[in-house]
């Protein structure tokens, strides 16, 4: 069932970017699952580059903390599709949090 204007469910999944499952980042596993299930509106971390610097001691702790920043993945889909995907999302999310909200979407007509 394709998403159309009207009632929908917004799903937000909160993870740590350091969370891994079988050596693969959890967010990658979830995004791959969503894309394989035709949830093309799924998006996750964007525009994040990684680099390492070796600062003086007081700043080192701040950079170590920043290695495990939160990641948010969001999708908006029909209730039926979310209900079908939810068991696998729960399994893949592990220690993260899944938030769901009823919403209304407007998809403009294509010209």
CSV table of C-alpha atoms in Angstrom, one decimal:
chain,number,residue,atom,x,y,z
A,1,UNK,CA,0.0,0.0,0.0
A,2,UNK,CA,1.4,3.3,-1.1
A,3,UNK,CA,1.4,6.4,1.2
A,4,UNK,CA,-1.3,8.9,0.1
A,5,UNK,CA,-2.6,12.1,1.6
A,6,UNK,CA,-4.5,11.5,4.9
A,7,UNK,CA,-3.9,9.6,8.1
A,8,UNK,CA,-0.4,8.1,8.6
A,9,UNK,CA,2.1,7.2,11.4
A,10,UNK,CA,5.4,8.9,12.0
A,11,UNK,CA,8.0,6.6,13.4
A,12,UNK,CA,11.2,8.0,15.0
A,13,UNK,CA,13.9,5.5,16.1
A,14,UNK,CA,16.6,6.8,18.4
A,15,UNK,CA,20.0,5.0,18.6
A,16,UNK,CA,23.6,5.5,19.6
A,17,UNK,CA,25.9,5.8,16.6
A,18,UNK,CA,28.2,3.4,18.4
A,19,UNK,CA,25.6,0.6,18.6
A,20,UNK,CA,26.5,-2.4,16.5
A,21,UNK,CA,24.9,-5.8,15.8
A,22,UNK,CA,27.2,-8.5,14.3
A,23,UNK,CA,29.8,-5.8,13.7
A,24,UNK,CA,27.4,-3.6,11.6
A,25,UNK,CA,26.1,-0.3,12.8
A,26,UNK,CA,22.5,-0.7,14.0
A,27,UNK,CA,21.3,2.3,12.0
A,28,UNK,CA,22.7,0.8,8.8
A,29,UNK,CA,20.9,-2.5,9.5
A,30,UNK,CA,17.6,-0.6,10.1
A,31,UNK,CA,17.9,1.6,7.0
A,32,UNK,CA,18.7,-1.4,4.8
A,33,UNK,CA,15.7,-3.2,6.2
A,34,UNK,CA,13.5,-0.2,5.5
A,35,UNK,CA,14.8,0.3,1.9
A,36,UNK,CA,14.3,-3.4,1.2
A,37,UNK,CA,10.7,-3.0,2.3
A,38,UNK,CA,10.0,0.0,0.1
A,39,UNK,CA,10.0,2.6,2.8
A,40,UNK,CA,11.8,5.1,0.5
A,41,UNK,CA,11.1,8.1,2.8
A,42,UNK,CA,13.4,6.7,5.5
A,43,UNK,CA,16.3,8.9,6.3
A,44,UNK,CA,19.0,8.7,9.0
A,45,UNK,CA,22.3,10.4,9.7
A,46,UNK,CA,23.4,12.8,7.0
A,47,UNK,CA,26.4,15.0,6.4
A,48,UNK,CA,28.4,13.6,9.3
A,49,UNK,CA,32.1,13.3,8.7
A,50,UNK,CA,34.5,11.7,11.1
A,51,UNK,CA,37.9,12.9,12.0
A,52,UNK,CA,40.3,12.4,14.9
A,53,UNK,CA,42.4,15.0,16.7
A,54,UNK,CA,44.5,14.5,19.8
A,55,UNK,CA,43.7,17.5,22.1
A,56,UNK,CA,45.1,18.4,25.4
A,57,UNK,CA,43.8,16.3,28.3
A,58,UNK,CA,40.7,18.5,29.4
A,59,UNK,CA,39.2,18.3,25.9
A,60,UNK,CA,39.9,14.6,25.3
A,61,UNK,CA,37.0,13.5,27.5
A,62,UNK,CA,34.5,15.7,25.4
A,63,UNK,CA,35.6,14.1,22.2
A,64,UNK,CA,35.4,10.6,23.6
A,65,UNK,CA,31.8,11.3,24.6
A,66,UNK,CA,31.0,12.6,21.1
A,67,UNK,CA,32.0,9.2,19.6
A,68,UNK,CA,28.5,8.0,20.7
A,69,UNK,CA,26.1,10.6,19.6
A,70,UNK,CA,22.4,9.9,19.2
A,71,UNK,CA,21.1,9.0,15.7
A,72,UNK,CA,17.5,9.5,14.7
A,73,UNK,CA,15.8,7.6,11.9
A,74,UNK,CA,12.4,8.8,10.8
A,75,UNK,CA,9.7,7.3,8.5
A,76,UNK,CA,6.1,8.3,7.7
A,77,UNK,CA,4.0,5.4,6.5
A,78,UNK,CA,0.5,3.9,6.6
A,79,UNK,CA,-0.6,2.3,9.8
A,80,UNK,CA,-0.8,-1.1,8.0
A,81,UNK,CA,2.8,-0.9,6.8
A,82,UNK,CA,4.1,0.3,10.2
A,83,UNK,CA,2.3,-2.6,11.9
A,84,UNK,CA,3.8,-5.1,9.5
A,85,UNK,CA,7.4,-3.7,10.0
A,86,UNK,CA,7.2,-3.0,13.7
A,87,UNK,CA,8.2,-6.5,15.0
A,88,UNK,CA,11.4,-6.5,13.0
A,89,UNK,CA,12.2,-2.8,13.8
A,90,UNK,CA,11.8,-3.7,17.5
A,91,UNK,CA,14.3,-6.6,17.1
A,92,UNK,CA,16.8,-4.5,15.2
A,93,UNK,CA,16.6,-1.4,17.5
A,94,UNK,CA,17.8,-3.3,20.5
A,95,UNK,CA,18.6,-0.8,23.2
A,96,UNK,CA,17.2,2.2,21.3
A,97,UNK,CA,13.8,3.8,21.5
A,98,UNK,CA,11.0,3.7,19.0
A,99,UNK,CA,8.5,6.6,19.1
A,100,UNK,CA,5.2,6.5,17.1
A,101,UNK,CA,2.8,9.4,16.4
A,102,UNK,CA,-0.4,9.6,14.6
A,103,UNK,CA,-0.2,12.3,11.9
A,104,UNK,CA,-1.8,13.6,8.8
A,105,UNK,CA,0.2,14.0,5.6
A,106,UNK,CA,-0.5,16.0,2.4
A,107,UNK,CA,1.1,14.7,-0.8
A,108,UNK,CA,0.7,17.4,-3.5
A,109,UNK,CA,-0.5,16.2,-6.9
A,110,UNK,CA,2.2,15.8,-9.5
A,111,UNK,CA,2.0,18.3,-12.4
